[in-house]
CSV table of C-alpha atoms and ligand atoms in Angstrom, one decimal:
chain,number,residue,atom,x,y,z
A,460,MET,CA,62.3,113.3,88.3
A,461,THR,CA,61.2,112.7,91.9
A,462,ALA,CA,63.8,112.4,94.7
A,463,HIS,CA,62.7,108.7,95.1
A,464,SER,CA,63.4,107.8,91.5
A,465,ARG,CA,66.7,109.7,91.5
A,466,SER,CA,67.9,107.8,94.5
A,467,LYS,CA,66.7,104.5,93.0
A,468,LYS,CA,68.7,105.3,89.9
A,469,ARG,CA,71.8,106.2,91.9
A,470,LEU,CA,71.6,102.9,93.8
A,471,ALA,CA,71.3,101.0,90.6
A,472,ARG,CA,74.3,102.8,89.2
A,473,GLU,CA,76.3,102.1,92.3
A,474,ALA,CA,75.4,98.4,92.2
A,475,ALA,CA,76.5,98.2,88.6
A,476,GLU,CA,79.8,99.9,89.4
A,477,GLU,CA,80.4,97.7,92.3
A,478,ARG,CA,79.7,94.6,90.1
A,479,ALA,CA,82.1,95.9,87.4
A,480,SER,CA,84.8,96.5,90.0
A,481,ARG,CA,84.4,93.0,91.5
A,482,MET,CA,84.6,91.5,88.0
A,483,ALA,CA,87.7,93.5,87.3
A,484,TYR,CA,89.2,92.2,90.6
A,485,VAL,CA,88.2,88.6,89.9
A,486,GLY,CA,89.6,88.9,86.3
A,487,THR,CA,92.9,90.1,87.6
A,488,LEU,CA,93.0,87.2,90.2
A,489,ALA,CA,92.0,84.6,87.7
A,490,SER,CA,94.6,85.6,85.1
A,491,GLY,CA,97.3,85.8,87.8
A,492,LEU,CA,96.4,82.3,88.8
A,493,ALA,CA,96.3,81.0,85.2
A,494,HIS,CA,99.8,82.5,84.6
A,495,GLU,CA,101.1,80.7,87.7
A,496,ILE,CA,99.6,77.3,86.5
A,497,ARG,CA,101.1,77.7,83.1
A,498,SER,CA,104.8,77.4,84.0
A,499,PRO,CA,104.6,74.2,86.0
A,500,LEU,CA,102.4,72.7,83.2
A,501,SER,CA,105.1,73.5,80.7
A,502,SER,CA,107.7,71.8,82.9
A,503,ILE,CA,105.5,68.7,83.2
A,504,LYS,CA,105.2,68.6,79.4
A,505,LEU,CA,108.9,69.0,78.9
A,506,ASN,CA,109.8,66.2,81.3
A,507,LEU,CA,107.1,64.0,79.8
A,508,ASP,CA,108.7,64.4,76.3
A,509,LEU,CA,112.1,63.5,77.8
A,510,LEU,CA,110.6,60.3,79.3
A,511,ARG,CA,109.0,59.3,76.0
A,512,GLU,CA,112.4,59.6,74.3
A,513,LYS,CA,113.6,57.0,76.7
A,514,LEU,CA,110.8,54.5,76.0
A,515,ALA,CA,113.1,52.3,74.0
A,516,ALA,CA,115.1,51.5,77.2
A,517,VAL,CA,112.0,50.1,78.9
A,518,PRO,CA,111.7,46.3,79.0
A,519,GLU,CA,109.5,45.0,76.1
A,520,ALA,CA,106.8,43.5,78.5
A,521,GLN,CA,106.1,47.0,80.0
A,522,ARG,CA,106.8,49.2,77.1
A,523,SER,CA,103.2,49.4,75.7
A,524,GLU,CA,101.7,50.1,79.1
A,525,PHE,CA,104.3,52.9,79.7
A,526,GLU,CA,103.6,54.3,76.2
A,527,SER,CA,99.9,54.4,76.7
A,528,ARG,CA,100.0,56.0,80.1
A,529,LEU,CA,102.5,58.6,79.1
A,530,GLY,CA,100.4,59.3,76.0
A,531,LEU,CA,97.3,59.8,78.3
A,532,ILE,CA,99.2,62.3,80.6
A,533,ALA,CA,100.4,64.2,77.5
A,534,ARG,CA,96.9,64.5,76.1
A,535,GLU,CA,95.6,65.8,79.5
A,536,VAL,CA,98.4,68.3,79.8
A,537,ASP,CA,97.7,69.5,76.2
A,538,GLY,CA,94.0,69.9,77.1
A,539,LEU,CA,94.9,71.9,80.2
A,540,GLN,CA,97.2,74.2,78.2
A,541,GLU,CA,94.5,74.8,75.7
A,542,LEU,CA,91.9,75.5,78.4
A,543,LEU,CA,94.3,78.0,80.0
A,544,THR,CA,94.8,79.9,76.8
A,545,GLU,CA,91.1,80.1,76.2
A,546,PHE,CA,90.5,81.2,79.8
A,547,LEU,CA,93.2,83.9,79.7
A,548,THR,CA,91.5,85.4,76.6
A,549,PHE,CA,88.2,85.3,78.3
A,550,ALA,CA,89.3,86.5,81.8
A,551,ARG,CA,91.2,89.5,80.6
A,552,PRO,CA,90.2,92.3,83.0
A,553,PRO,CA,87.7,94.7,81.6
A,554,LYS,CA,88.9,98.0,80.1
A,555,MET,CA,89.6,100.6,82.7
A,556,GLN,CA,87.1,103.4,83.2
A,557,MET,CA,89.4,106.4,83.5
A,558,MET,CA,88.1,109.5,85.1
A,559,ALA,CA,89.8,112.8,86.1
A,560,THR,CA,90.0,112.4,89.9
A,561,ASP,CA,90.9,114.5,92.9
A,562,VAL,CA,93.1,112.0,94.7
A,563,ASN,CA,92.3,113.6,98.1
A,564,ASP,CA,88.6,112.9,97.6
A,565,LEU,CA,89.2,109.3,96.6
A,566,VAL,CA,91.5,108.6,99.6
A,567,SER,CA,88.9,110.1,101.9
A,568,GLN,CA,86.2,107.8,100.5
A,569,VAL,CA,88.4,104.8,101.0
A,570,ILE,CA,89.3,105.9,104.6
A,571,GLU,CA,85.5,105.9,105.3
A,572,LEU,CA,85.4,102.2,104.1
A,573,ALA,CA,88.3,101.2,106.4
A,574,MET,CA,87.3,103.3,109.4
A,575,PRO,CA,84.9,101.1,111.3
A,576,GLU,CA,87.3,98.2,111.5
A,577,CYS,CA,90.2,100.6,112.4
A,578,GLU,CA,88.1,102.1,115.2
A,579,ARG,CA,87.3,98.7,116.6
A,580,LYS,CA,91.0,97.9,116.7
A,581,HIS,CA,92.0,101.3,118.2
A,582,ILE,CA,93.9,102.2,115.1
A,583,GLU,CA,94.2,105.9,114.4
A,584,ILE,CA,94.1,107.2,110.9
A,585,VAL,CA,95.9,110.5,110.2
A,586,ARG,CA,95.5,112.5,107.0
A,587,CYS,CA,98.4,114.6,105.7
A,588,PHE,CA,96.9,115.8,102.4
A,589,GLN,CA,98.6,118.2,100.1
A,590,LYS,CA,96.0,120.8,99.2
A,591,ASP,CA,94.9,121.5,95.7
A,592,LEU,CA,96.5,118.4,94.1
A,593,TYR,CA,96.8,118.1,90.3
A,594,PRO,CA,94.0,115.8,89.1
A,595,VAL,CA,95.0,112.4,87.8
A,596,ALA,CA,93.2,110.0,85.4
A,597,LEU,CA,92.3,106.8,87.1
A,598,ASP,CA,89.7,104.0,87.4
A,599,GLN,CA,88.2,104.9,90.8
A,600,HIS,CA,86.9,101.5,91.6
A,601,GLN,CA,90.0,99.5,90.6
A,602,PHE,CA,92.4,102.0,92.1
A,603,GLY,CA,90.3,102.7,95.2
A,604,ARG,CA,89.7,99.1,96.2
A,605,GLY,CA,92.5,97.2,94.4
A,606,VAL,CA,95.2,99.6,95.6
A,607,LEU,CA,94.2,101.9,98.4
A,608,LEU,CA,91.9,99.5,100.3
A,609,ASN,CA,94.4,96.7,100.0
A,610,LEU,CA,97.2,98.8,101.4
A,611,LEU,CA,95.0,100.1,104.2
A,612,THR,CA,94.0,96.5,105.1
A,613,ASN,CA,97.6,95.4,105.1
A,614,ALA,CA,98.6,98.3,107.4
A,615,ARG,CA,95.7,97.5,109.7
A,616,GLU,CA,96.5,93.8,109.8
A,617,GLN,CA,100.1,94.6,110.5
A,618,LEU,CA,99.2,96.8,113.4
A,619,GLY,CA,96.9,94.4,115.1
A,620,GLU,CA,95.2,96.0,118.1
A,621,HIS,CA,96.7,99.5,118.1
A,622,GLY,CA,98.9,101.9,116.1
A,623,THR,CA,98.7,104.7,113.6
A,624,ILE,CA,98.2,104.7,109.8
A,625,THR,CA,99.1,107.9,108.1
A,626,LEU,CA,97.8,108.7,104.6
A,627,ARG,CA,99.8,111.3,102.7
A,628,THR,CA,99.2,112.8,99.3
A,629,ARG,CA,101.7,114.9,97.5
A,630,GLU,CA,102.5,116.3,94.1
A,631,ARG,CA,105.8,115.7,92.4
A,632,GLN,CA,107.1,117.1,89.1
A,633,ASP,CA,105.5,114.4,86.9
A,634,SER,CA,103.3,112.5,89.3
A,635,VAL,CA,101.0,112.5,92.2
A,636,GLU,CA,101.9,110.2,95.1
A,637,ILE,CA,99.7,108.5,97.7
A,638,VAL,CA,101.6,107.1,100.7
A,639,VAL,CA,100.1,104.6,103.1
A,640,GLU,CA,102.4,104.6,106.1
A,641,ASP,CA,102.1,102.5,109.3
A,642,ASN,CA,104.2,102.2,112.5
A,643,GLY,CA,103.8,98.4,112.7
A,644,GLY,CA,107.4,97.2,112.6
A,645,GLY,CA,107.9,97.2,108.8
A,646,VAL,CA,108.8,94.3,106.5
A,647,PRO,CA,111.7,92.0,107.6
A,648,GLU,CA,114.7,93.0,105.4
A,649,ASP,CA,115.1,89.6,103.8
A,650,LEU,CA,111.4,89.6,102.6
A,651,GLU,CA,111.5,93.1,101.0
A,652,GLU,CA,112.0,91.6,97.5
A,653,ARG,CA,109.3,88.9,97.9
A,654,ILE,CA,106.2,90.7,99.2
A,655,PHE,CA,105.0,91.8,95.8
A,656,ASP,CA,105.2,88.2,94.5
A,657,LEU,CA,101.9,86.6,93.6
A,658,PHE,CA,100.9,84.2,96.4
A,659,PHE,CA,103.6,85.4,98.8
A,660,SER,CA,102.1,85.7,102.3
A,661,THR,CA,103.3,85.5,105.9
A,662,LYS,CA,99.8,85.4,107.2
A,663,GLU,CA,98.0,82.2,108.3
A,664,HIS,CA,95.0,82.9,106.1
A,665,GLY,CA,96.6,85.3,103.6
A,666,THR,CA,96.3,84.6,99.9
A,667,GLY,CA,99.3,86.7,99.0
A,668,LEU,CA,97.4,88.4,96.2
A,669,GLY,CA,96.9,91.9,97.7
A,670,LEU,CA,100.2,93.6,96.8
A,671,ALA,CA,100.6,91.8,93.5
A,672,ILE,CA,97.3,93.1,92.4
A,673,ALA,CA,97.8,96.5,93.8
A,674,ARG,CA,101.2,96.9,92.0
A,675,ARG,CA,99.7,95.6,88.7
A,676,ILE,CA,96.8,98.1,88.9
A,677,CYS,CA,99.3,100.9,89.5
A,678,GLN,CA,101.4,99.8,86.6
A,679,GLU,CA,98.3,99.6,84.3
A,680,HIS,CA,97.7,103.3,85.2
A,681,GLY,CA,101.2,104.1,84.0
A,682,GLY,CA,102.5,104.4,87.5
A,683,ASP,CA,104.1,102.1,90.1
A,684,LEU,CA,103.9,100.9,93.7
A,685,VAL,CA,107.0,100.8,95.8
A,686,LEU,CA,107.9,100.0,99.4
A,687,GLU,CA,109.9,102.4,101.6
A,688,ASN,CA,110.8,100.2,104.5
A,689,ARG,CA,111.9,101.0,108.0
A,690,PRO,CA,112.6,97.6,109.5
A,691,GLY,CA,111.6,97.5,113.2
A,692,HIS,CA,109.6,100.7,112.9
A,693,GLY,CA,107.1,100.7,110.0
A,694,ALA,CA,106.4,100.5,106.3
A,695,SER,CA,105.4,103.1,103.7
A,696,PHE,CA,103.8,102.0,100.5
A,697,ILE,CA,104.0,104.7,97.8
A,698,ALA,CA,101.5,104.5,94.9
A,699,ARG,CA,102.7,106.8,92.2
A,700,LEU,CA,100.4,108.0,89.4
A,701,PRO,CA,101.5,110.0,86.4
A,702,LYS,CA,99.9,113.5,85.9
A,703,SER,CA,97.8,112.9,82.9
A,704,ARG,CA,98.6,114.9,79.8
A,705,ILE,CA,95.0,114.4,78.5
A,706,LEU,CA,93.8,116.5,81.5
A,707,GLU,CA,96.2,119.3,80.6
A,708,TYR,CA,94.5,119.9,77.3
A,709,ASP,CA,90.9,119.3,78.6
A,710,SER,CA,88.8,122.1,77.2
A,711,GLY,CA,86.1,121.7,79.8
A,712,GLU,CA,85.8,123.2,83.2
A,713,SER,CA,89.1,123.6,85.0
A,714,LEU,CA,89.7,120.3,86.9
A,715,ARG,CA,91.6,121.9,89.7
A,716,SER,CA,89.7,122.4,92.9
A,717,LYS,CA,88.5,125.9,93.8
A,718,ASP,CA,89.8,128.1,96.6
A,719,ALA,CA,87.4,129.1,99.3
A,720,ASP,CA,86.9,132.4,97.5
A,721,GLY,CA,85.8,130.5,94.4
A,722,SER,CA,88.9,131.3,92.3
A,723,GLU,CA,90.2,128.4,90.2
A,724,HIS,CA,93.7,127.3,89.7
A,725,GLU,CA,94.9,126.6,86.2
A,726,PRO,CA,96.7,123.2,85.6
A,727,PRO,CA,100.4,123.7,85.6
A,728,GLU,CA,102.4,124.0,82.4
A,729,PRO,CA,103.0,120.6,80.7
A,730,GLN,CA,106.3,119.2,82.1
B,1636,ATP,N1,102.2,97.2,106.0
B,1636,ATP,C1,102.9,96.1,106.0
B,1636,ATP,N2,103.9,96.0,107.0
B,1636,ATP,C2,104.6,94.8,107.0
B,1636,ATP,N3,104.5,93.8,106.2
B,1636,ATP,C3,103.6,93.9,105.2
B,1636,ATP,C4,102.8,95.1,105.1
B,1636,ATP,N4,101.9,94.9,104.0
B,1636,ATP,C5,102.2,93.7,103.5
B,1636,ATP,N5,103.2,93.1,104.2
B,1636,ATP,C6,103.8,91.7,104.0
B,1636,ATP,O1,103.6,91.4,102.6
B,1636,ATP,C7,103.0,90.2,102.5
B,1636,ATP,C8,102.1,90.1,101.2
B,1636,ATP,O2,101.0,91.0,101.3
B,1636,ATP,P1,99.8,90.8,100.4
B,1636,ATP,O3,98.8,91.9,100.7
B,1636,ATP,O4,100.2,90.6,99.0
B,1636,ATP,O5,99.2,89.4,100.9
B,1636,ATP,P2,98.5,89.1,102.4
B,1636,ATP,O6,98.1,90.4,103.0
B,1636,ATP,O7,99.4,88.2,103.1
B,1636,ATP,O8,97.2,88.3,101.9
B,1636,ATP,P3,95.9,88.9,101.2
B,1636,ATP,O9,96.1,90.4,100.9
B,1636,ATP,O10,95.8,88.2,99.9
B,1636,ATP,O11,94.8,88.7,102.2
B,1636,ATP,C9,102.2,90.0,103.8
B,1636,ATP,O12,101.9,88.7,104.1
B,1636,ATP,C10,103.1,90.7,104.8
B,1636,ATP,O13,104.1,89.7,105.2
B,1637,MG,MG1,97.0,91.9,101.9
């Protein structure tokens, strides 16, 4: 195969991956929105039923008009509920493409994406990576963009025109953690509980979807996303991923990175 056709193939594969990750993102957004619409619709339906029960109290002259208008609203609400059910079935995000991943590599790739805008805003990015991390199974596009890039973007937006974002990686007994830390003042204490809510935003043009999606993706990986807040100083968001048991029994090449001398590390004993 020529170098030209290899690079064409690589570009096509990257474009397909990009499309798949965008679809996954849109799917998560759409189903989040559909869930949010569902509960006010149920409440409309409930109140409508209560009003219909009181029709007998409406004066005779207006009763049939009330009845037909309430009936019309009820049919529309039923239609919308059906549409939402169908839509939720259709928009379920695609299955995750899990791959054994060196988290340090993935974080570095995402830093590259965020770097130009950070440089423009005089924001420094500091890496504190634990060497030779245990590999984790994750969907690199969903986790890279939906979690890491969202957290980096929030940190940058919080910092404004200057500041420092520190990316840490570290291994715990059962998990690998990625910490996105900034020195931008942190989250006001009374908002700590709300920032992960769908559509909660304090920004003029924010949709309030970023953290809700990021947490959902972490949870779909069997992990979690938590805030370690230092009000007045800064915020750290900790994405926690479980060490995968599948990888421990992988019979292929050792997934641990190699030392400079080429010697490999064995995965640790199952916990
Ligand atoms: N690093 C941070 N420091 C302080 N507050 C933060 C930080 N990250 C998020 N927040 C708060 O959490 C809120 C919700 O964040 P989220 O990412 O869900 O939505 P958004 O950034 O406002 O909008 P979107 O991500 O959809 O553009 C933000 O509006 C902000 O108030
Ligand atoms: Mg955001």
